[in-house]
PDB file of C-alpha atoms in Angstrom:
ATOM      1  CA  UNK A   1      44.095 163.397 137.022  1.00  0.00           C
ATOM      2  CA  UNK A   2      41.841 165.888 135.364  1.00  0.00           C
ATOM      3  CA  UNK A   3      38.339 166.143 136.403  1.00  0.00           C
ATOM      4  CA  UNK A   4      35.226 166.304 134.171  1.00  0.00           C
ATOM      5  CA  UNK A   5      35.104 170.103 134.902  1.00  0.00           C
ATOM      6  CA  UNK A   6      38.724 170.551 133.840  1.00  0.00           C
ATOM      7  CA  UNK A   7      38.166 168.574 130.655  1.00  0.00           C
ATOM      8  CA  UNK A   8      35.128 170.649 129.637  1.00  0.00           C
ATOM      9  CA  UNK A   9      36.771 173.959 130.069  1.00  0.00           C
ATOM     10  CA  UNK A  10      36.857 175.838 126.699  1.00  0.00           C
ATOM     11  CA  UNK A  11      39.987 177.764 125.894  1.00  0.00           C
ATOM     12  CA  UNK A  12      43.493 177.542 126.673  1.00  0.00           C
ATOM     13  CA  UNK A  13      44.395 176.413 130.179  1.00  0.00           C
ATOM     14  CA  UNK A  14      47.892 177.924 130.398  1.00  0.00           C
ATOM     15  CA  UNK A  15      48.032 181.220 132.293  1.00  0.00           C
ATOM     16  CA  UNK A  16      44.322 181.298 133.271  1.00  0.00           C
ATOM     17  CA  UNK A  17      45.021 180.842 137.041  1.00  0.00           C
ATOM     18  CA  UNK A  18      47.702 183.448 137.243  1.00  0.00           C
ATOM     19  CA  UNK A  19      45.802 185.954 135.123  1.00  0.00           C
ATOM     20  CA  UNK A  20      42.701 185.570 137.316  1.00  0.00           C
ATOM     21  CA  UNK A  21      44.907 186.068 140.553  1.00  0.00           C
ATOM     22  CA  UNK A  22      46.829 189.040 138.963  1.00  0.00           C
ATOM     23  CA  UNK A  23      43.659 190.619 137.649  1.00  0.00           C
ATOM     24  CA  UNK A  24      41.918 190.335 141.179  1.00  0.00           C
ATOM     25  CA  UNK A  25      45.073 191.552 143.015  1.00  0.00           C
ATOM     26  CA  UNK A  26      45.444 194.625 140.783  1.00  0.00           C
ATOM     27  CA  UNK A  27      41.606 195.430 140.955  1.00  0.00           C
ATOM     28  CA  UNK A  28      41.738 195.188 144.763  1.00  0.00           C
ATOM     29  CA  UNK A  29      44.733 197.479 144.791  1.00  0.00           C
ATOM     30  CA  UNK A  30      43.083 199.976 142.622  1.00  0.00           C
ATOM     31  CA  UNK A  31      39.850 199.844 144.633  1.00  0.00           C
ATOM     32  CA  UNK A  32      41.833 200.395 147.831  1.00  0.00           C
ATOM     33  CA  UNK A  33      43.377 203.537 146.184  1.00  0.00           C
ATOM     34  CA  UNK A  34      40.124 205.206 145.040  1.00  0.00           C
ATOM     35  CA  UNK A  35      39.728 207.270 148.183  1.00  0.00           C
ATOM     36  CA  UNK A  36      43.020 208.976 147.557  1.00  0.00           C
ATOM     37  CA  UNK A  37      42.661 209.350 143.836  1.00  0.00           C
ATOM     38  CA  UNK A  38      39.188 210.658 143.495  1.00  0.00           C
ATOM     39  CA  UNK A  39      37.017 213.184 145.457  1.00  0.00           C
ATOM     40  CA  UNK A  40      33.590 213.133 146.958  1.00  0.00           C
ATOM     41  CA  UNK A  41      31.862 216.527 146.255  1.00  0.00           C
ATOM     42  CA  UNK A  42      29.079 217.473 148.822  1.00  0.00           C
ATOM     43  CA  UNK A  43      25.845 218.651 147.312  1.00  0.00           C
ATOM     44  CA  UNK A  44      26.369 216.788 143.907  1.00  0.00           C
ATOM     45  CA  UNK A  45      24.167 213.994 142.755  1.00  0.00           C
ATOM     46  CA  UNK A  46      25.391 210.544 143.031  1.00  0.00           C
ATOM     47  CA  UNK A  47      25.886 209.765 139.382  1.00  0.00           C
ATOM     48  CA  UNK A  48      27.671 213.189 139.056  1.00  0.00           C
ATOM     49  CA  UNK A  49      30.208 212.370 141.748  1.00  0.00           C
ATOM     50  CA  UNK A  50      33.847 212.149 140.472  1.00  0.00           C
ATOM     51  CA  UNK A  51      34.229 209.068 142.463  1.00  0.00           C
ATOM     52  CA  UNK A  52      31.083 207.212 141.545  1.00  0.00           C
ATOM     53  CA  UNK A  53      31.787 205.721 138.001  1.00  0.00           C
ATOM     54  CA  UNK A  54      35.410 204.809 138.799  1.00  0.00           C
ATOM     55  CA  UNK A  55      34.221 203.046 141.950  1.00  0.00           C
ATOM     56  CA  UNK A  56      31.507 201.263 139.973  1.00  0.00           C
ATOM     57  CA  UNK A  57      34.000 200.088 137.403  1.00  0.00           C
ATOM     58  CA  UNK A  58      36.471 198.989 140.046  1.00  0.00           C
ATOM     59  CA  UNK A  59      33.986 197.179 142.216  1.00  0.00           C
ATOM     60  CA  UNK A  60      32.748 195.284 139.003  1.00  0.00           C
ATOM     61  CA  UNK A  61      36.355 194.378 138.167  1.00  0.00           C
ATOM     62  CA  UNK A  62      36.867 192.987 141.694  1.00  0.00           C
ATOM     63  CA  UNK A  63      33.548 191.033 141.593  1.00  0.00           C
ATOM     64  CA  UNK A  64      34.222 189.659 138.022  1.00  0.00           C
ATOM     65  CA  UNK A  65      37.773 188.909 138.735  1.00  0.00           C
ATOM     66  CA  UNK A  66      36.568 187.014 141.976  1.00  0.00           C
ATOM     67  CA  UNK A  67      33.958 185.135 139.949  1.00  0.00           C
ATOM     68  CA  UNK A  68      36.456 184.238 137.321  1.00  0.00           C
ATOM     69  CA  UNK A  69      38.861 182.983 139.865  1.00  0.00           C
ATOM     70  CA  UNK A  70      36.013 180.997 141.771  1.00  0.00           C
ATOM     71  CA  UNK A  71      34.769 179.391 138.495  1.00  0.00           C
ATOM     72  CA  UNK A  72      38.137 178.223 137.322  1.00  0.00           C
ATOM     73  CA  UNK A  73      38.053 174.363 137.484  1.00  0.00           C
ATOM     74  CA  UNK A  74      41.767 174.076 138.746  1.00  0.00           C
ATOM     75  CA  UNK A  75      43.451 175.768 141.486  1.00  0.00           C
ATOM     76  CA  UNK A  76      47.157 174.612 141.033  1.00  0.00           C
ATOM     77  CA  UNK A  77      49.898 176.369 139.082  1.00  0.00           C
ATOM     78  CA  UNK A  78      51.153 173.853 136.454  1.00  0.00           C
ATOM     79  CA  UNK A  79      54.255 173.752 134.214  1.00  0.00           C
ATOM     80  CA  UNK A  80      52.302 175.342 131.350  1.00  0.00           C
ATOM     81  CA  UNK A  81      51.265 178.290 133.766  1.00  0.00           C
ATOM     82  CA  UNK A  82      54.955 178.855 134.528  1.00  0.00           C
ATOM     83  CA  UNK A  83      55.940 178.903 130.873  1.00  0.00           C
ATOM     84  CA  UNK A  84      53.134 181.281 130.128  1.00  0.00           C
ATOM     85  CA  UNK A  85      54.212 183.557 133.046  1.00  0.00           C
ATOM     86  CA  UNK A  86      57.750 183.485 131.644  1.00  0.00           C
ATOM     87  CA  UNK A  87      56.472 184.422 128.238  1.00  0.00           C
ATOM     88  CA  UNK A  88      54.569 187.498 129.736  1.00  0.00           C
ATOM     89  CA  UNK A  89      57.682 188.489 131.713  1.00  0.00           C
ATOM     90  CA  UNK A  90      59.665 188.616 128.735  1.00  0.00           C
ATOM     91  CA  UNK A  91      57.468 191.521 127.419  1.00  0.00           C
ATOM     92  CA  UNK A  92      58.757 193.434 130.447  1.00  0.00           C
ATOM     93  CA  UNK A  93      62.183 193.644 128.889  1.00  0.00           C
ATOM     94  CA  UNK A  94      61.038 196.114 126.348  1.00  0.00           C
ATOM     95  CA  UNK A  95      59.279 198.099 128.863  1.00  0.00           C
ATOM     96  CA  UNK A  96      62.799 198.358 130.505  1.00  0.00           C
ATOM     97  CA  UNK A  97      64.360 199.406 127.340  1.00  0.00           C
ATOM     98  CA  UNK A  98      61.844 202.213 126.815  1.00  0.00           C
ATOM     99  CA  UNK A  99      62.297 203.328 130.474  1.00  0.00           C
ATOM    100  CA  UNK A 100      66.006 203.535 130.054  1.00  0.00           C
ATOM    101  CA  UNK A 101      65.436 205.440 126.852  1.00  0.00           C
ATOM    102  CA  UNK A 102      63.144 207.955 128.671  1.00  0.00           C
ATOM    103  CA  UNK A 103      65.421 208.295 131.474  1.00  0.00           C
ATOM    104  CA  UNK A 104      68.632 208.881 129.431  1.00  0.00           C
ATOM    105  CA  UNK A 105      67.119 211.412 126.948  1.00  0.00           C
ATOM    106  CA  UNK A 106      67.382 214.287 129.422  1.00  0.00           C
ATOM    107  CA  UNK A 107      71.118 213.410 130.010  1.00  0.00           C
ATOM    108  CA  UNK A 108      72.237 212.509 126.538  1.00  0.00           C
ATOM    109  CA  UNK A 109      69.806 214.330 124.387  1.00  0.00           C
ATOM    110  CA  UNK A 110      67.134 213.346 122.022  1.00  0.00           C
ATOM    111  CA  UNK A 111      69.253 212.949 118.961  1.00  0.00           C
ATOM    112  CA  UNK A 112      72.205 210.988 120.535  1.00  0.00           C
ATOM    113  CA  UNK A 113      70.006 208.824 122.541  1.00  0.00           C
ATOM    114  CA  UNK A 114      67.669 208.051 119.659  1.00  0.00           C
ATOM    115  CA  UNK A 115      70.673 207.183 117.514  1.00  0.00           C
ATOM    116  CA  UNK A 116      71.835 204.719 120.121  1.00  0.00           C
ATOM    117  CA  UNK A 117      68.388 203.394 120.970  1.00  0.00           C
ATOM    118  CA  UNK A 118      66.971 202.400 117.632  1.00  0.00           C
ATOM    119  CA  UNK A 119      70.006 200.438 116.298  1.00  0.00           C
ATOM    120  CA  UNK A 120      70.452 198.815 119.787  1.00  0.00           C
ATOM    121  CA  UNK A 121      66.709 197.768 119.654  1.00  0.00           C
ATOM    122  CA  UNK A 122      67.118 196.545 116.043  1.00  0.00           C
ATOM    123  CA  UNK A 123      70.210 194.526 117.310  1.00  0.00           C
ATOM    124  CA  UNK A 124      68.218 193.152 120.203  1.00  0.00           C
ATOM    125  CA  UNK A 125      65.465 192.001 117.901  1.00  0.00           C
ATOM    126  CA  UNK A 126      67.977 189.962 115.871  1.00  0.00           C
ATOM    127  CA  UNK A 127      68.482 192.294 112.934  1.00  0.00           C
ATOM    128  CA  UNK A 128      72.310 192.112 112.605  1.00  0.00           C
ATOM    129  CA  UNK A 129      72.970 193.083 108.964  1.00  0.00           C
ATOM    130  CA  UNK A 130      74.674 196.451 108.192  1.00  0.00           C
ATOM    131  CA  UNK A 131      71.860 197.422 105.941  1.00  0.00           C
ATOM    132  CA  UNK A 132      69.296 196.999 108.554  1.00  0.00           C
ATOM    133  CA  UNK A 133      71.505 198.838 111.091  1.00  0.00           C
ATOM    134  CA  UNK A 134      71.965 201.731 108.595  1.00  0.00           C
ATOM    135  CA  UNK A 135      68.239 201.833 107.928  1.00  0.00           C
ATOM    136  CA  UNK A 136      67.594 201.896 111.703  1.00  0.00           C
ATOM    137  CA  UNK A 137      70.075 204.912 112.043  1.00  0.00           C
ATOM    138  CA  UNK A 138      68.448 206.781 109.122  1.00  0.00           C
ATOM    139  CA  UNK A 139      64.885 206.078 110.815  1.00  0.00           C
ATOM    140  CA  UNK A 140      66.207 207.389 114.091  1.00  0.00           C
ATOM    141  CA  UNK A 141      67.536 210.518 112.548  1.00  0.00           C
ATOM    142  CA  UNK A 142      64.369 211.042 110.549  1.00  0.00           C
ATOM    143  CA  UNK A 143      62.279 210.566 113.644  1.00  0.00           C
ATOM    144  CA  UNK A 144      64.200 213.104 115.564  1.00  0.00           C
ATOM    145  CA  UNK A 145      63.957 215.611 112.641  1.00  0.00           C
ATOM    146  CA  UNK A 146      60.306 215.060 112.356  1.00  0.00           C
ATOM    147  CA  UNK A 147      59.497 215.563 115.888  1.00  0.00           C
ATOM    148  CA  UNK A 148      61.895 218.344 116.846  1.00  0.00           C
ATOM    149  CA  UNK A 149      62.121 220.423 113.579  1.00  0.00           C
ATOM    150  CA  UNK A 150      58.915 219.666 111.664  1.00  0.00           C
ATOM    151  CA  UNK A 151      56.478 219.211 114.305  1.00  0.00           C
ATOM    152  CA  UNK A 152      58.229 221.370 116.904  1.00  0.00           C
ATOM    153  CA  UNK A 153      57.553 218.980 119.642  1.00  0.00           C
ATOM    154  CA  UNK A 154      59.206 220.389 122.845  1.00  0.00           C
ATOM    155  CA  UNK A 155      61.599 217.853 124.211  1.00  0.00           C
ATOM    156  CA  UNK A 156      64.297 219.191 126.527  1.00  0.00           C
ATOM    157  CA  UNK A 157      67.848 219.270 125.365  1.00  0.00           C
ATOM    158  CA  UNK A 158      70.325 216.932 127.080  1.00  0.00           C
ATOM    159  CA  UNK A 159      72.877 217.893 129.708  1.00  0.00           C
ATOM    160  CA  UNK A 160      75.455 216.885 127.082  1.00  0.00           C
ATOM    161  CA  UNK A 161      74.534 219.767 124.942  1.00  0.00           C
ATOM    162  CA  UNK A 162      75.829 222.224 127.688  1.00  0.00           C
ATOM    163  CA  UNK A 163      79.401 221.199 126.728  1.00  0.00           C
ATOM    164  CA  UNK A 164      78.819 222.381 123.067  1.00  0.00           C
ATOM    165  CA  UNK A 165      80.103 225.954 121.917  1.00  0.00           C
ATOM    166  CA  UNK A 166      77.527 228.578 122.079  1.00  0.00           C
ATOM    167  CA  UNK A 167      75.879 228.665 118.540  1.00  0.00           C
ATOM    168  CA  UNK A 168      76.145 224.874 118.046  1.00  0.00           C
ATOM    169  CA  UNK A 169      74.501 224.433 121.543  1.00  0.00           C
ATOM    170  CA  UNK A 170      71.608 226.626 120.669  1.00  0.00           C
ATOM    171  CA  UNK A 171      71.279 224.785 117.280  1.00  0.00           C
ATOM    172  CA  UNK A 172      71.211 221.316 118.919  1.00  0.00           C
ATOM    173  CA  UNK A 173      68.775 222.395 121.619  1.00  0.00           C
ATOM    174  CA  UNK A 174      66.436 223.905 119.113  1.00  0.00           C
ATOM    175  CA  UNK A 175      66.597 221.283 116.463  1.00  0.00           C
ATOM    176  CA  UNK A 176      67.749 217.901 117.888  1.00  0.00           C
TER     177      UNK A 176
END
């Protein structure tokens, strides 16, 4: 049974309670860490303190998050909330893909890992044709050449490169 206050709520209902709880929890955790993450410098004016503005921002986040939670017209997690939470959690899969990529680049090397990662991600996104997978391979190779050779971005060579013969090893470390 919905109340008059619930019916008058403007906007989507799904995920509101979980968002408010999560936002408030993260804000409180960040505010609890402010003493370790910032400093208080003696003899400096209040507004110039390194801790002052982050503390103001975090206190406002806690207060506004608490007000948002307090003003929500409902306090129960519904089926729509669970569906919305599952949708949010699905985005974490791609964070996992990128974390695996970042962790494996120092082992396999930038070129081999990128040549594996980009087509695998294209496959995961549902692109299964040979043409798209070939384009993703060409894109991965172009990205590596652009970053390592053209832009000279320093990305450490992979441990696998140590097994290559001397001149080839140097070429791969320098360019790929």
